[in-house]
């Protein structure tokens, strides 16, 4: 019987923990490395991992039924869109229920990963451990390295500037109560923070500024959670039809963005990552928030906008997204310039048969069920029950996917990893089924052989499956 490969999982956030569950289900040996002292990643408020950070008022913007793992539904008594506290508890309960905690190395992130000549990886943890692994699954998230405007706006600003990643509440990390604030961006964080600061008794003035317009989508439309209504469309529905139906719903149920003082979007619905907010349009309509075009320059305490208007401002919050980074890899091995990393179904890198990525996408929906399926898929692959297509076929599919995305979406680093929830899941399921058929026609040998175990113990595997003393090698020195 073939020995299963040993796997390193990076990160115990919402993607990492469900991968661990799938590996455990198939008996695949693994270790999970987590910088913080508990699971949850970005959903853990005041996370001590030094990377994740969320604001105190954060709620999910995808319905709980769409966000939950299929193997572990959320409690029925959860609200449609709960805040971070029950979501974090849900992740903790998931780990406890499936007994995953014993395999997670807490307060011990991955410092360095070095590919070896024999295909294994030498993983060095932040505590100095050096362990060989046969495969690595990267689930370190992509909302932890703030992206700032490049180049920055000209001039000098005398007030305070922070990124939304650092924003906690109106008094932390900087005092915003009674202040005049510009929130730069048109994404979900910009909407949430603008709404919070515009409440009576909080900021003195709130200005929402951006380079372009956006379609603002409410959580509820016609009395029902809007994202739940998309389930009525079967996977594979042509995008033009989805766009027509969605655009019609917005036109009837919401109206024109210009009627609320926002600029007319320079794209049609569905051609940019959705901006979801139930409250922002009401706040704009009441005058609690005032829209301004993009910043043109700073002048001491004043900010000049591209329409020529000027305002005295005390603080600016950049809600300008994140950079995708893998600090444990050398950049020449793996990097994502402008957040671009071509992957087969956002999971497999065609050049490497033992390095995988989970949760590295921006879905029109929640990441969790998609990451859950990726974990199951990888477990089937590592146990020899699924075979990948040929490298040319994978590269062809990647090119076709990227061509479709470029044709559909506004050009932006934000849209290099965009996927449609239903379609992405459907085509992953379809590929898994096809790959199982390919595997059944072959000898079902493991695509990633077990070598790391013997390197760590100073032994090597023999042709008969038994271990023998390992010959001296520089690779064994750890």
Coordinates of N, CA, C and O in Angstrom, one line a residue, residues 178-267:
X178 N -16.1 63.9 15.8 CA -16.1 65.3 15.7 C -15.2 65.8 14.6 O -15.0 67.0 14.4
X179 N -14.6 64.9 13.8 CA -13.6 65.3 12.8 C -14.3 65.3 11.4 O -15.4 64.8 11.1
X180 N -13.6 66.0 10.4 CA -14.0 66.0 9.0 C -13.1 64.9 8.3 O -11.9 65.0 8.3
X181 N -13.8 63.9 7.7 CA -13.2 62.7 7.2 C -13.5 62.5 5.8 O -14.6 62.6 5.3
X182 N -12.4 62.1 5.0 CA -12.6 61.6 3.7 C -12.4 60.1 3.7 O -11.3 59.6 4.2
X183 N -13.3 59.4 3.1 CA -13.2 57.9 2.9 C -13.0 57.7 1.4 O -13.8 58.0 0.6
X184 N -11.8 57.2 1.1 CA -11.5 57.0 -0.3 C -11.7 55.6 -0.8 O -11.0 54.6 -0.3
X185 N -12.6 55.4 -1.7 CA -12.9 54.0 -2.2 C -14.3 53.8 -2.4 O -15.2 54.6 -1.9
X186 N -14.7 52.8 -3.2 CA -16.1 52.5 -3.4 C -16.4 51.0 -3.2 O -17.4 50.4 -3.7
X187 N -15.6 50.3 -2.4 CA -15.8 48.9 -2.0 C -16.6 48.8 -0.8 O -17.1 49.8 -0.2
X188 N -16.7 47.6 -0.3 CA -17.6 47.3 0.9 C -17.1 48.0 2.2 O -17.9 48.5 3.0
X189 N -15.8 48.0 2.4 CA -15.2 48.6 3.5 C -15.5 50.1 3.5 O -15.8 50.7 4.6
X190 N -15.3 50.8 2.4 CA -15.6 52.2 2.3 C -17.0 52.5 2.6 O -17.3 53.5 3.3
X191 N -17.9 51.7 2.2 CA -19.4 51.9 2.5 C -19.6 51.7 4.0 O -20.3 52.6 4.6
X192 N -19.1 50.7 4.6 CA -19.4 50.4 6.0 C -18.8 51.5 6.9 O -19.5 52.0 7.8
X193 N -17.6 51.9 6.6 CA -16.9 52.9 7.4 C -17.6 54.3 7.3 O -17.8 55.0 8.2
X194 N -18.0 54.6 6.0 CA -18.6 55.9 5.8 C -20.0 56.0 6.6 O -20.3 57.0 7.2
X195 N -20.7 54.9 6.5 CA -22.0 54.8 7.2 C -21.8 55.0 8.7 O -22.5 55.7 9.4
X196 N -20.8 54.2 9.3 CA -20.6 54.3 10.7 C -20.2 55.7 11.1 O -20.7 56.2 12.1
X197 N -19.3 56.3 10.4 CA -18.8 57.7 10.8 C -19.9 58.7 10.6 O -19.9 59.8 11.3
X198 N -20.9 58.5 9.7 CA -21.9 59.5 9.5 C -23.1 59.5 10.5 O -24.0 60.3 10.4
X199 N -23.0 58.6 11.4 CA -24.1 58.5 12.4 C -24.1 59.7 13.3 O -23.0 60.3 13.5
X200 N -25.2 60.1 13.8 CA -25.2 61.3 14.7 C -24.3 61.2 15.9 O -24.2 60.2 16.5
X201 N -23.5 62.3 16.1 CA -22.6 62.3 17.2 C -21.2 61.7 16.9 O -20.4 61.6 17.8
X202 N -21.0 61.3 15.7 CA -19.7 60.7 15.4 C -18.9 61.7 14.6 O -18.4 62.7 15.2
X203 N -18.6 61.5 13.3 CA -17.8 62.5 12.6 C -18.6 63.8 12.3 O -19.8 63.8 12.2
X204 N -17.9 64.9 12.2 CA -18.5 66.2 11.9 C -19.0 66.2 10.5 O -20.1 66.6 10.2
X205 N -18.1 65.8 9.6 CA -18.5 65.7 8.2 C -17.8 64.4 7.6 O -16.7 64.0 8.0
X206 N -18.5 63.8 6.6 CA -18.0 62.6 6.0 C -18.1 62.8 4.5 O -19.2 63.1 4.0
X207 N -17.0 62.6 3.8 CA -17.0 62.7 2.3 C -16.5 61.4 1.8 O -15.5 60.8 2.2
X208 N -17.3 60.9 0.8 CA -16.9 59.6 0.1 C -16.3 60.0 -1.2 O -17.0 60.7 -2.0
X209 N -15.1 59.5 -1.5 CA -14.4 59.9 -2.7 C -14.0 58.7 -3.5 O -13.6 57.7 -2.9
X210 N -14.0 58.8 -4.8 CA -13.5 57.6 -5.6 C -13.1 58.1 -7.0 O -13.4 59.2 -7.4
X211 N -12.4 57.2 -7.7 CA -12.0 57.4 -9.1 C -13.1 57.2 -10.0 O -13.2 57.8 -11.1
X212 N -14.0 56.2 -9.7 CA -15.1 55.9 -10.6 C -16.3 55.5 -9.8 O -16.3 55.3 -8.6
X213 N -17.4 55.4 -10.5 CA -18.7 55.0 -9.8 C -18.8 53.5 -9.6 O -17.9 52.8 -10.1
X214 N -19.8 53.1 -8.9 CA -20.0 51.7 -8.7 C -21.5 51.5 -8.5 O -22.3 52.4 -8.2
X215 N -21.9 50.2 -8.8 CA -23.3 49.8 -8.6 C -23.4 49.4 -7.1 O -22.7 48.4 -6.7
X216 N -24.2 50.0 -6.3 CA -24.4 49.7 -4.9 C -25.6 48.7 -4.8 O -26.7 49.0 -5.3
X217 N -25.3 47.5 -4.2 CA -26.3 46.5 -4.2 C -26.8 46.3 -2.7 O -25.9 46.2 -1.8
X218 N -28.1 46.4 -2.4 CA -28.6 46.2 -1.1 C -28.6 44.8 -0.6 O -28.6 43.9 -1.5
X219 N -28.5 44.5 0.6 CA -28.6 43.2 1.2 C -30.0 42.6 0.9 O -30.1 41.4 0.6
X220 N -31.0 43.4 1.0 CA -32.4 43.0 0.8 C -33.0 43.7 -0.4 O -32.8 45.0 -0.5
X221 N -33.7 43.0 -1.2 CA -34.4 43.6 -2.3 C -35.8 42.9 -2.4 O -35.8 41.7 -2.4
X222 N -36.8 43.7 -2.4 CA -38.2 43.2 -2.4 C -38.5 42.3 -1.2 O -39.2 41.3 -1.3
X223 N -37.8 42.7 -0.1 CA -38.1 42.0 1.2 C -37.3 40.7 1.4 O -37.5 40.0 2.4
X224 N -36.5 40.3 0.4 CA -35.7 39.1 0.5 C -34.2 39.3 0.4 O -33.8 40.3 -0.3
X225 N -33.4 38.5 1.0 CA -31.9 38.6 0.8 C -31.6 38.5 -0.6 O -31.9 37.5 -1.3
X226 N -30.9 39.5 -1.2 CA -30.7 39.5 -2.6 C -29.8 38.4 -3.1 O -30.0 37.8 -4.1
X227 N -28.7 38.1 -2.3 CA -27.8 37.1 -2.8 C -28.5 35.7 -2.8 O -28.0 34.8 -3.5
X228 N -29.5 35.5 -2.0 CA -30.2 34.2 -2.0 C -31.0 34.0 -3.3 O -31.2 32.9 -3.8
X229 N -31.4 35.2 -3.9 CA -32.2 35.1 -5.1 C -31.4 34.6 -6.3 O -32.0 34.1 -7.2
X230 N -30.1 34.8 -6.2 CA -29.3 34.4 -7.3 C -29.2 32.9 -7.5 O -28.8 32.3 -8.5
X231 N -29.6 32.2 -6.4 CA -29.6 30.7 -6.4 C -30.6 30.1 -7.4 O -30.6 29.0 -7.8
X232 N -31.6 31.0 -7.8 CA -32.6 30.6 -8.7 C -32.1 30.3 -10.1 O -32.7 29.6 -10.9
X233 N -30.9 30.9 -10.5 CA -30.4 30.8 -11.8 C -29.4 29.6 -11.8 O -28.5 29.5 -10.9
X234 N -29.6 28.7 -12.7 CA -28.7 27.5 -12.7 C -27.3 27.8 -13.1 O -27.1 28.8 -13.9
X235 N -26.3 27.0 -12.7 CA -24.9 27.3 -13.1 C -24.8 27.2 -14.6 O -25.5 26.4 -15.2
X236 N -23.9 28.0 -15.1 CA -23.7 28.0 -16.6 C -24.7 29.0 -17.3 O -24.6 29.1 -18.6
X237 N -25.6 29.7 -16.6 CA -26.4 30.6 -17.2 C -25.6 31.7 -17.9 O -24.7 32.2 -17.3
X238 N -25.8 32.0 -19.2 CA -25.0 33.0 -19.9 C -24.9 34.3 -19.1 O -25.9 34.8 -18.6
X239 N -23.7 34.9 -19.1 CA -23.5 36.1 -18.4 C -24.4 37.3 -18.9 O -24.9 38.0 -18.1
X240 N -24.6 37.3 -20.2 CA -25.5 38.4 -20.7 C -26.9 38.4 -20.1 O -27.5 39.4 -19.9
X241 N -27.4 37.1 -19.9 CA -28.7 37.0 -19.3 C -28.7 37.3 -17.8 O -29.6 38.0 -17.4
X242 N -27.7 36.9 -17.1 CA -27.5 37.3 -15.7 C -27.5 38.8 -15.6 O -28.1 39.4 -14.7
X243 N -26.7 39.4 -16.5 CA -26.5 40.9 -16.4 C -27.8 41.6 -16.7 O -28.1 42.6 -16.0
X244 N -28.6 41.1 -17.6 CA -29.9 41.7 -18.0 C -30.8 41.6 -16.8 O -31.5 42.6 -16.4
X245 N -30.9 40.4 -16.2 CA -31.9 40.2 -15.1 C -31.5 41.0 -13.9 O -32.3 41.7 -13.2
X246 N -30.2 41.0 -13.6 CA -29.7 41.7 -12.4 C -29.8 43.2 -12.6 O -30.2 43.9 -11.7
X247 N -29.5 43.7 -13.8 CA -29.6 45.1 -14.1 C -31.0 45.6 -14.0 O -31.3 46.7 -13.5
X248 N -32.0 44.8 -14.4 CA -33.4 45.1 -14.3 C -33.8 45.2 -12.9 O -34.6 46.1 -12.5
X249 N -33.4 44.2 -12.1 CA -33.8 44.2 -10.6 C -33.2 45.5 -10.0 O -34.0 46.1 -9.2
X250 N -32.0 45.9 -10.3 CA -31.4 47.1 -9.7 C -32.1 48.3 -10.1 O -32.4 49.3 -9.3
X251 N -32.5 48.4 -11.4 CA -33.2 49.5 -11.9 C -34.5 49.7 -11.3 O -34.9 50.9 -10.9
X252 N -35.2 48.6 -11.1 CA -36.6 48.7 -10.5 C -36.5 48.9 -9.0 O -37.2 49.7 -8.4
X253 N -35.6 48.1 -8.3 CA -35.6 48.1 -6.9 C -34.8 49.1 -6.2 O -35.0 49.5 -5.0
X254 N -33.8 49.7 -6.9 CA -32.8 50.6 -6.3 C -32.9 52.0 -7.0 O -33.0 53.0 -6.4
X255 N -32.8 52.0 -8.3 CA -32.8 53.2 -9.1 C -31.4 53.6 -9.6 O -30.5 52.8 -9.5
X256 N -31.3 54.8 -10.1 CA -30.0 55.3 -10.6 C -29.1 55.7 -9.5 O -29.5 56.4 -8.5
X257 N -27.8 55.4 -9.6 CA -26.8 55.9 -8.7 C -26.7 57.4 -8.6 O -26.5 58.0 -7.6
X258 N -26.9 58.0 -9.8 CA -26.8 59.5 -9.9 C -27.9 60.2 -9.0 O -27.7 61.3 -8.5
X259 N -29.0 59.5 -8.8 CA -30.1 60.1 -8.0 C -29.7 60.2 -6.5 O -30.3 61.0 -5.8
X260 N -28.6 59.6 -6.1 CA -28.1 59.6 -4.7 C -26.8 60.5 -4.6 O -26.2 60.5 -3.6
X261 N -26.5 61.1 -5.7 CA -25.3 62.0 -5.7 C -24.0 61.2 -6.1 O -23.0 61.9 -6.1
X262 N -24.1 60.0 -6.5 CA -23.0 59.2 -6.9 C -22.8 59.4 -8.4 O -23.7 59.6 -9.1
X263 N -21.5 59.2 -8.9 CA -21.3 59.3 -10.3 C -21.9 58.1 -11.0 O -22.1 57.0 -10.5
X264 N -22.3 58.3 -12.3 CA -22.8 57.2 -13.1 C -21.7 56.2 -13.3 O -20.6 56.5 -13.8
X265 N -21.9 54.9 -13.0 CA -20.9 53.9 -13.2 C -20.5 53.8 -14.7 O -21.3 54.0 -15.6
X266 N -19.2 53.7 -14.9 CA -18.7 53.6 -16.3 C -18.7 52.1 -16.8 O -18.0 51.8 -17.8
X267 N -19.5 51.3 -16.1 CA -19.6 49.9 -16.5 C -21.0 49.4 -16.2 O -21.7 50.1 -15.5

